PDB file of C-alpha atoms in Angstrom:
ATOM      1  CA  GLU I  17     -18.156 -29.983  11.948  1.00 93.00           C
ATOM      2  CA  ILE I  18     -18.603 -33.261  13.807  1.00 97.00           C
ATOM      3  CA  VAL I  19     -15.341 -34.615  15.205  1.00 98.00           C
ATOM      4  CA  MET I  20     -14.838 -38.378  15.275  1.00 98.00           C
ATOM      5  CA  THR I  21     -12.347 -39.701  17.821  1.00 98.00           C
ATOM      6  CA  GLN I  22     -11.073 -43.265  17.630  1.00 98.00           C
ATOM      7  CA  SER I  23      -9.352 -45.239  20.360  1.00 96.00           C
ATOM      8  CA  PRO I  24      -6.907 -46.711  20.841  1.00 97.00           C
ATOM      9  CA  GLU I  25      -4.473 -45.479  18.191  1.00 98.00           C
ATOM     10  CA  THR I  26      -2.844 -48.897  18.113  1.00 98.00           C
ATOM     11  CA  LEU I  27      -4.265 -52.222  19.281  1.00 98.00           C
ATOM     12  CA  SER I  28      -1.982 -55.238  19.699  1.00 98.00           C
ATOM     13  CA  VAL I  29      -3.853 -58.524  19.386  1.00 97.00           C
ATOM     14  CA  SER I  30      -2.856 -62.134  18.818  1.00 97.00           C
ATOM     15  CA  PRO I  31      -4.282 -63.984  15.797  1.00 97.00           C
ATOM     16  CA  GLY I  32      -7.522 -65.752  16.685  1.00 97.00           C
ATOM     17  CA  GLU I  33      -8.341 -63.382  19.517  1.00 98.00           C
ATOM     18  CA  ARG I  34     -10.939 -60.601  19.767  1.00 98.00           C
ATOM     19  CA  ALA I  35     -10.370 -56.941  18.972  1.00 98.00           C
ATOM     20  CA  ILE I  36     -12.656 -54.142  20.101  1.00 98.00           C
ATOM     21  CA  LEU I  37     -12.275 -50.751  18.436  1.00 98.00           C
ATOM     22  CA  SER I  38     -13.979 -47.580  19.623  1.00 98.00           C
ATOM     23  CA  CYS I  39     -15.195 -44.428  17.925  1.00 98.00           C
ATOM     24  CA  ARG I  40     -16.859 -41.425  19.573  1.00 98.00           C
ATOM     25  CA  ALA I  41     -18.744 -38.628  17.856  1.00 98.00           C
ATOM     26  CA  SER I  42     -18.613 -35.073  19.213  1.00 98.00           C
ATOM     27  CA  GLN I  43     -22.399 -34.818  18.844  1.00 97.00           C
ATOM     28  CA  SER I  44     -25.275 -37.127  18.009  1.00 97.00           C
ATOM     29  CA  VAL I  45     -25.085 -38.830  14.616  1.00 97.00           C
ATOM     30  CA  GLY I  46     -27.858 -41.317  15.341  1.00 97.00           C
ATOM     31  CA  SER I  47     -26.798 -44.666  13.909  1.00 97.00           C
ATOM     32  CA  ASN I  48     -25.222 -43.029  10.854  1.00 97.00           C
ATOM     33  CA  LEU I  49     -21.780 -44.482  11.328  1.00 98.00           C
ATOM     34  CA  ALA I  50     -19.635 -46.566   8.981  1.00 98.00           C
ATOM     35  CA  TRP I  51     -16.477 -48.595   9.530  1.00 98.00           C
ATOM     36  CA  TYR I  52     -13.766 -49.238   6.950  1.00 98.00           C
ATOM     37  CA  ARG I  53     -10.680 -51.409   6.855  1.00 98.00           C
ATOM     38  CA  GLN I  54      -7.605 -50.308   4.934  1.00 98.00           C
ATOM     39  CA  LYS I  55      -4.701 -52.606   4.203  1.00 97.00           C
ATOM     40  CA  PRO I  56      -1.312 -51.136   3.219  1.00 95.00           C
ATOM     41  CA  GLY I  57      -1.262 -49.854  -0.351  1.00 95.00           C
ATOM     42  CA  GLN I  58      -4.968 -50.473  -0.859  1.00 97.00           C
ATOM     43  CA  ALA I  59      -8.130 -48.426  -0.926  1.00 98.00           C
ATOM     44  CA  PRO I  60     -10.417 -48.631   2.112  1.00 98.00           C
ATOM     45  CA  ARG I  61     -13.120 -51.288   2.176  1.00 98.00           C
ATOM     46  CA  LEU I  62     -16.551 -50.740   3.701  1.00 98.00           C
ATOM     47  CA  LEU I  63     -17.204 -53.159   6.565  1.00 98.00           C
ATOM     48  CA  MET I  64     -20.216 -51.789   8.405  1.00 98.00           C
ATOM     49  CA  TYR I  65     -22.839 -49.097   7.872  1.00 98.00           C
ATOM     50  CA  HIS I  66     -25.734 -47.802   9.936  1.00 97.00           C
ATOM     51  CA  ALA I  67     -23.489 -48.739  12.857  1.00 97.00           C
ATOM     52  CA  SER I  68     -24.370 -52.439  12.875  1.00 98.00           C
ATOM     53  CA  THR I  69     -25.186 -53.578   9.321  1.00 98.00           C
ATOM     54  CA  ARG I  70     -22.470 -55.611   7.634  1.00 98.00           C
ATOM     55  CA  ALA I  71     -21.671 -54.620   4.074  1.00 98.00           C
ATOM     56  CA  ALA I  72     -21.966 -57.198   1.299  1.00 96.00           C
ATOM     57  CA  GLY I  73     -19.434 -59.990   1.604  1.00 97.00           C
ATOM     58  CA  VAL I  74     -18.204 -59.008   5.068  1.00 98.00           C
ATOM     59  CA  PRO I  75     -17.740 -62.038   7.331  1.00 97.00           C
ATOM     60  CA  ALA I  76     -19.839 -62.549  10.430  1.00 98.00           C
ATOM     61  CA  ARG I  77     -16.800 -62.164  12.697  1.00 98.00           C
ATOM     62  CA  PHE I  78     -17.299 -58.402  12.296  1.00 98.00           C
ATOM     63  CA  SER I  79     -20.000 -56.799  14.410  1.00 98.00           C
ATOM     64  CA  GLY I  80     -20.948 -53.242  15.252  1.00 98.00           C
ATOM     65  CA  ASN I  81     -22.763 -51.648  18.138  1.00 97.00           C
ATOM     66  CA  TRP I  82     -23.490 -48.227  19.557  1.00 97.00           C
ATOM     67  CA  SER I  83     -24.855 -46.330  22.500  1.00 97.00           C
ATOM     68  CA  GLY I  84     -25.490 -42.617  22.188  1.00 97.00           C
ATOM     69  CA  THR I  85     -22.410 -41.161  20.576  1.00 98.00           C
ATOM     70  CA  ASP I  86     -20.146 -44.147  21.301  1.00 98.00           C
ATOM     71  CA  PHE I  87     -19.616 -46.814  18.652  1.00 98.00           C
ATOM     72  CA  THR I  88     -17.711 -50.086  18.692  1.00 98.00           C
ATOM     73  CA  LEU I  89     -16.451 -52.470  16.051  1.00 98.00           C
ATOM     74  CA  THR I  90     -15.733 -55.976  17.322  1.00 98.00           C
ATOM     75  CA  ILE I  91     -13.688 -58.487  15.366  1.00 98.00           C
ATOM     76  CA  ASP I  92     -13.901 -62.045  16.686  1.00 97.00           C
ATOM     77  CA  GLY I  93     -11.171 -64.517  15.786  1.00 97.00           C
ATOM     78  CA  LEU I  94      -8.730 -62.144  14.124  1.00 97.00           C
ATOM     79  CA  GLN I  95      -7.351 -63.440  10.850  1.00 97.00           C
ATOM     80  CA  SER I  96      -4.218 -62.359   9.024  1.00 96.00           C
ATOM     81  CA  GLU I  97      -6.107 -60.002   6.692  1.00 96.00           C
ATOM     82  CA  ASP I  98      -7.595 -58.180   9.671  1.00 97.00           C
ATOM     83  CA  PHE I  99      -4.280 -56.686  10.729  1.00 97.00           C
ATOM     84  CA  ALA I 100      -4.777 -53.306   9.140  1.00 98.00           C
ATOM     85  CA  VAL I 101      -5.978 -49.774   9.890  1.00 98.00           C
ATOM     86  CA  TYR I 102      -9.652 -49.188  10.675  1.00 98.00           C
ATOM     87  CA  TYR I 103     -11.531 -45.923  10.229  1.00 98.00           C
ATOM     88  CA  CYS I 104     -14.942 -44.802  11.364  1.00 98.00           C
ATOM     89  CA  GLN I 105     -16.916 -42.151   9.465  1.00 98.00           C
ATOM     90  CA  HIS I 106     -20.208 -40.474  10.250  1.00 98.00           C
ATOM     91  CA  THR I 107     -22.750 -40.157   7.432  1.00 97.00           C
ATOM     92  CA  TYR I 108     -25.178 -37.976   9.340  1.00 96.00           C
ATOM     93  CA  SER I 109     -27.143 -35.181   7.764  1.00 91.00           C
ATOM     94  CA  ARG I 110     -25.201 -32.618   5.744  1.00 90.00           C
ATOM     95  CA  PRO I 111     -21.509 -33.104   5.003  1.00 93.00           C
ATOM     96  CA  PRO I 112     -18.678 -32.865   5.828  1.00 96.00           C
ATOM     97  CA  TRP I 113     -18.777 -36.554   6.653  1.00 97.00           C
ATOM     98  CA  THR I 114     -15.662 -36.693   8.755  1.00 97.00           C
ATOM     99  CA  PHE I 115     -13.484 -39.723   9.437  1.00 98.00           C
ATOM    100  CA  GLY I 116     -11.810 -40.695  12.677  1.00 98.00           C
ATOM    101  CA  GLN I 117      -8.028 -40.670  12.766  1.00 98.00           C
ATOM    102  CA  GLY I 118      -7.805 -44.463  12.526  1.00 98.00           C
ATOM    103  CA  THR I 119      -6.910 -47.434  14.721  1.00 98.00           C
ATOM    104  CA  LYS I 120      -4.079 -49.702  13.684  1.00 98.00           C
ATOM    105  CA  VAL I 121      -4.573 -53.348  14.614  1.00 98.00           C
ATOM    106  CA  GLU I 122      -1.204 -55.051  14.824  1.00 98.00           C
ATOM    107  CA  VAL I 123       0.051 -58.517  15.654  1.00 96.00           C
ATOM    108  CA  LYS I 124       0.899 -59.004  19.307  1.00 95.00           C
TER     109      LYS I 124
ATOM    110  CA  GLU W  29     -17.711 -55.967 -11.913  1.00 95.00           C
ATOM    111  CA  VAL W  30     -17.929 -52.547 -10.267  1.00 96.00           C
ATOM    112  CA  GLN W  31     -14.883 -50.450 -11.174  1.00 98.00           C
ATOM    113  CA  LEU W  32     -13.851 -46.880 -10.442  1.00 98.00           C
ATOM    114  CA  VAL W  33     -10.637 -45.707 -12.074  1.00 98.00           C
ATOM    115  CA  GLU W  34      -9.085 -42.370 -11.162  1.00 98.00           C
ATOM    116  CA  SER W  35      -6.589 -40.449 -13.256  1.00 98.00           C
ATOM    117  CA  GLY W  36      -5.077 -37.007 -13.523  1.00 96.00           C
ATOM    118  CA  GLY W  37      -2.792 -37.011 -10.517  1.00 95.00           C
ATOM    119  CA  VAL W  38       0.432 -35.140 -11.241  1.00 94.00           C
ATOM    120  CA  ASP W  39       3.189 -33.099  -9.672  1.00 97.00           C
ATOM    121  CA  VAL W  40       2.072 -29.467  -9.544  1.00 97.00           C
ATOM    122  CA  GLN W  41       3.439 -26.247  -8.083  1.00 98.00           C
ATOM    123  CA  PRO W  42       1.656 -24.314  -5.346  1.00 98.00           C
ATOM    124  CA  GLY W  43      -1.002 -22.087  -6.856  1.00 98.00           C
ATOM    125  CA  GLY W  44      -1.439 -24.365  -9.848  1.00 98.00           C
ATOM    126  CA  SER W  45      -4.478 -26.222 -11.131  1.00 98.00           C
ATOM    127  CA  LEU W  46      -5.343 -29.728 -12.232  1.00 98.00           C
ATOM    128  CA  ARG W  47      -8.390 -31.873 -12.872  1.00 98.00           C
ATOM    129  CA  LEU W  48      -8.920 -35.379 -11.595  1.00 98.00           C
ATOM    130  CA  SER W  49     -11.204 -37.823 -13.372  1.00 98.00           C
ATOM    131  CA  CYS W  50     -12.904 -41.009 -12.222  1.00 98.00           C
ATOM    132  CA  VAL W  51     -14.390 -43.290 -14.854  1.00 98.00           C
ATOM    133  CA  VAL W  52     -16.820 -45.891 -13.584  1.00 98.00           C
ATOM    134  CA  SER W  53     -18.038 -49.143 -15.096  1.00 97.00           C
ATOM    135  CA  GLY W  54     -19.972 -52.242 -14.113  1.00 97.00           C
ATOM    136  CA  PHE W  55     -23.049 -50.374 -12.891  1.00 96.00           C
ATOM    137  CA  THR W  56     -25.418 -47.582 -13.888  1.00 96.00           C
ATOM    138  CA  PHE W  57     -23.714 -44.294 -13.071  1.00 96.00           C
ATOM    139  CA  ASP W  58     -26.694 -41.929 -12.984  1.00 96.00           C
ATOM    140  CA  PRO W  59     -28.532 -42.838  -9.767  1.00 97.00           C
ATOM    141  CA  TYR W  60     -25.552 -42.734  -7.434  1.00 97.00           C
ATOM    142  CA  VAL W  61     -24.034 -40.148  -5.124  1.00 97.00           C
ATOM    143  CA  PHE W  62     -20.256 -39.883  -5.446  1.00 98.00           C
ATOM    144  CA  HIS W  63     -17.462 -38.609  -3.233  1.00 98.00           C
ATOM    145  CA  TRP W  64     -13.829 -37.646  -3.292  1.00 98.00           C
ATOM    146  CA  VAL W  65     -11.724 -38.694  -0.299  1.00 98.00           C
ATOM    147  CA  ARG W  66      -8.033 -37.949   0.110  1.00 98.00           C
ATOM    148  CA  GLN W  67      -5.182 -39.406   2.129  1.00 98.00           C
ATOM    149  CA  PRO W  68      -1.890 -37.563   2.656  1.00 98.00           C
ATOM    150  CA  PRO W  69       1.147 -39.857   2.594  1.00 97.00           C
ATOM    151  CA  GLY W  70       1.294 -41.889   5.796  1.00 96.00           C
ATOM    152  CA  LYS W  71      -1.791 -40.234   7.264  1.00 98.00           C
ATOM    153  CA  GLY W  72      -5.493 -40.852   7.667  1.00 98.00           C
ATOM    154  CA  LEU W  73      -8.499 -40.403   5.428  1.00 98.00           C
ATOM    155  CA  GLU W  74     -10.090 -37.010   4.829  1.00 98.00           C
ATOM    156  CA  TRP W  75     -13.521 -36.630   3.221  1.00 98.00           C
ATOM    157  CA  VAL W  76     -13.295 -33.919   0.550  1.00 98.00           C
ATOM    158  CA  SER W  77     -16.471 -33.542  -1.475  1.00 98.00           C
ATOM    159  CA  LEU W  78     -19.848 -35.005  -2.470  1.00 97.00           C
ATOM    160  CA  ILE W  79     -22.089 -34.662  -5.513  1.00 98.00           C
ATOM    161  CA  ASN W  80     -25.605 -35.984  -5.767  1.00 96.00           C
ATOM    162  CA  TRP W  81     -27.028 -38.032  -8.633  1.00 95.00           C
ATOM    163  CA  ASP W  82     -27.938 -35.163 -10.938  1.00 93.00           C
ATOM    164  CA  GLY W  83     -25.133 -32.808  -9.993  1.00 95.00           C
ATOM    165  CA  THR W  84     -27.433 -30.195  -8.471  1.00 95.00           C
ATOM    166  CA  THR W  85     -26.125 -30.596  -4.924  1.00 96.00           C
ATOM    167  CA  THR W  86     -22.481 -30.454  -3.894  1.00 97.00           C
ATOM    168  CA  TYR W  87     -20.622 -30.203  -0.608  1.00 97.00           C
ATOM    169  CA  TYR W  88     -16.989 -29.598   0.335  1.00 98.00           C
ATOM    170  CA  THR W  89     -14.827 -29.777   3.383  1.00 97.00           C
ATOM    171  CA  ASP W  90     -13.904 -26.319   4.665  1.00 96.00           C
ATOM    172  CA  THR W  91     -10.229 -26.518   3.691  1.00 97.00           C
ATOM    173  CA  VAL W  92     -11.038 -26.854  -0.037  1.00 98.00           C
ATOM    174  CA  GLU W  93     -14.222 -24.781  -0.278  1.00 97.00           C
ATOM    175  CA  GLY W  94     -13.788 -22.148  -2.989  1.00 97.00           C
ATOM    176  CA  ARG W  95     -10.725 -23.853  -4.479  1.00 98.00           C
ATOM    177  CA  PHE W  96     -12.016 -27.304  -5.516  1.00 98.00           C
ATOM    178  CA  SER W  97     -15.041 -28.059  -7.664  1.00 98.00           C
ATOM    179  CA  ILE W  98     -16.749 -31.420  -8.055  1.00 98.00           C
ATOM    180  CA  SER W  99     -18.785 -32.258 -11.147  1.00 98.00           C
ATOM    181  CA  ARG W 100     -20.058 -35.213 -13.122  1.00 98.00           C
ATOM    182  CA  ASP W 101     -20.867 -36.127 -16.708  1.00 97.00           C
ATOM    183  CA  ASN W 102     -23.579 -38.765 -16.642  1.00 96.00           C
ATOM    184  CA  SER W 103     -23.263 -39.304 -20.397  1.00 96.00           C
ATOM    185  CA  ARG W 104     -19.642 -40.362 -19.944  1.00 97.00           C
ATOM    186  CA  ASN W 105     -19.953 -42.164 -16.603  1.00 97.00           C
ATOM    187  CA  THR W 106     -17.304 -39.843 -15.245  1.00 98.00           C
ATOM    188  CA  LEU W 107     -16.762 -37.919 -12.026  1.00 98.00           C
ATOM    189  CA  PHE W 108     -14.408 -34.937 -11.863  1.00 98.00           C
ATOM    190  CA  LEU W 109     -12.592 -32.895  -9.260  1.00 98.00           C
ATOM    191  CA  GLN W 110     -11.130 -29.569 -10.353  1.00 98.00           C
ATOM    192  CA  LEU W 111      -8.352 -28.418  -8.034  1.00 98.00           C
ATOM    193  CA  ASN W 112      -7.409 -24.738  -8.228  1.00 98.00           C
ATOM    194  CA  ASN W 113      -4.899 -22.693  -6.261  1.00 98.00           C
ATOM    195  CA  VAL W 114      -3.437 -25.861  -4.786  1.00 98.00           C
ATOM    196  CA  LYS W 115      -1.405 -25.794  -1.588  1.00 98.00           C
ATOM    197  CA  ILE W 116       1.356 -27.998  -0.195  1.00 98.00           C
ATOM    198  CA  GLU W 117      -1.171 -29.525   2.191  1.00 98.00           C
ATOM    199  CA  ASP W 118      -3.279 -30.761  -0.745  1.00 98.00           C
ATOM    200  CA  THR W 119      -0.629 -33.406  -1.413  1.00 98.00           C
ATOM    201  CA  ALA W 120      -2.421 -36.740  -1.106  1.00 98.00           C
ATOM    202  CA  VAL W 121      -3.790 -39.804  -2.817  1.00 98.00           C
ATOM    203  CA  TYR W 122      -7.247 -38.865  -4.048  1.00 98.00           C
ATOM    204  CA  TYR W 123      -9.909 -41.571  -4.118  1.00 98.00           C
ATOM    205  CA  CYS W 124     -13.294 -41.447  -5.778  1.00 98.00           C
ATOM    206  CA  ALA W 125     -15.978 -43.478  -4.072  1.00 98.00           C
ATOM    207  CA  ARG W 126     -19.641 -44.353  -4.513  1.00 98.00           C
ATOM    208  CA  SER W 127     -22.383 -44.113  -1.908  1.00 97.00           C
ATOM    209  CA  LEU W 128     -24.179 -47.333  -1.101  1.00 97.00           C
ATOM    210  CA  GLY W 129     -27.551 -47.599  -2.778  1.00 94.00           C
ATOM    211  CA  GLU W 130     -29.255 -45.717  -5.603  1.00 94.00           C
ATOM    212  CA  TYR W 131     -30.501 -42.195  -4.820  1.00 94.00           C
ATOM    213  CA  SER W 132     -29.058 -42.653  -1.354  1.00 92.00           C
ATOM    214  CA  TRP W 133     -26.739 -40.641   0.842  1.00 93.00           C
ATOM    215  CA  ASN W 134     -24.959 -43.469   2.588  1.00 93.00           C
ATOM    216  CA  ALA W 135     -21.602 -45.016   3.395  1.00 97.00           C
ATOM    217  CA  LEU W 136     -18.982 -45.397   0.682  1.00 98.00           C
ATOM    218  CA  ASP W 137     -19.201 -48.932  -0.634  1.00 98.00           C
ATOM    219  CA  SER W 138     -16.989 -48.889  -3.744  1.00 98.00           C
ATOM    220  CA  TRP W 139     -13.650 -47.144  -4.118  1.00 98.00           C
ATOM    221  CA  GLY W 140     -11.128 -46.544  -6.849  1.00 98.00           C
ATOM    222  CA  GLN W 141      -7.445 -47.304  -6.461  1.00 97.00           C
ATOM    223  CA  GLY W 142      -6.536 -43.629  -6.041  1.00 98.00           C
ATOM    224  CA  THR W 143      -4.430 -41.087  -7.916  1.00 98.00           C
ATOM    225  CA  LEU W 144      -1.510 -39.205  -6.342  1.00 98.00           C
ATOM    226  CA  VAL W 145      -1.372 -35.425  -6.350  1.00 98.00           C
ATOM    227  CA  THR W 146       1.937 -33.927  -5.242  1.00 98.00           C
ATOM    228  CA  VAL W 147       2.164 -30.197  -4.651  1.00 98.00           C
ATOM    229  CA  SER W 148       5.699 -28.890  -4.350  1.00 96.00           C
ATOM    230  CA  SER W 149       7.870 -26.081  -5.588  1.00 93.00           C
TER     231      SER W 149
END
């Protein structure tokens, strides 16, 4: 099973600033990595797939990148709806398609 | 509008059984891969199971293998998850979700609102 490790657990950022979230896979997953945002009491929402492709309707302030087994999600100009929990998930080869443990982005 | 609506979540005793359903609308059900994902109260997401478009291929996470069974009825636009021999640690909100793209194993782009399963004695 591929283990996905996210860091940091909590990220404190001021509105309007940049947030950079990290996710590391325990082995190569190619670019088969997705990011989700989950607000309290809601289902997750797909933000990014194939590591750097924005899902439909996702604003351009979200961007994804990767190098080897390290992935990043960058959010430029944080808005109120962006203060939430973010999860990465690999979608590589055969399941299980494991999630990271999540990063909470909170207001500084 | 794409909609996935789960139901069937109940309070159940350890060792019991239940079946979750997910009815979809707003798109053609047949060509899509579907998943179940769960989230224990206050915790993170756990991928549970996958079924391909014609139901011939299924996968499970290790902790539910042999106890849970995923299936689909393409004539009723419905996804199922049969939970048998449930354990305390199966307590969670269970989400059904669709893979992005027809006939594609990809990220989960549409989610239901979830149904709560509580296992306790």
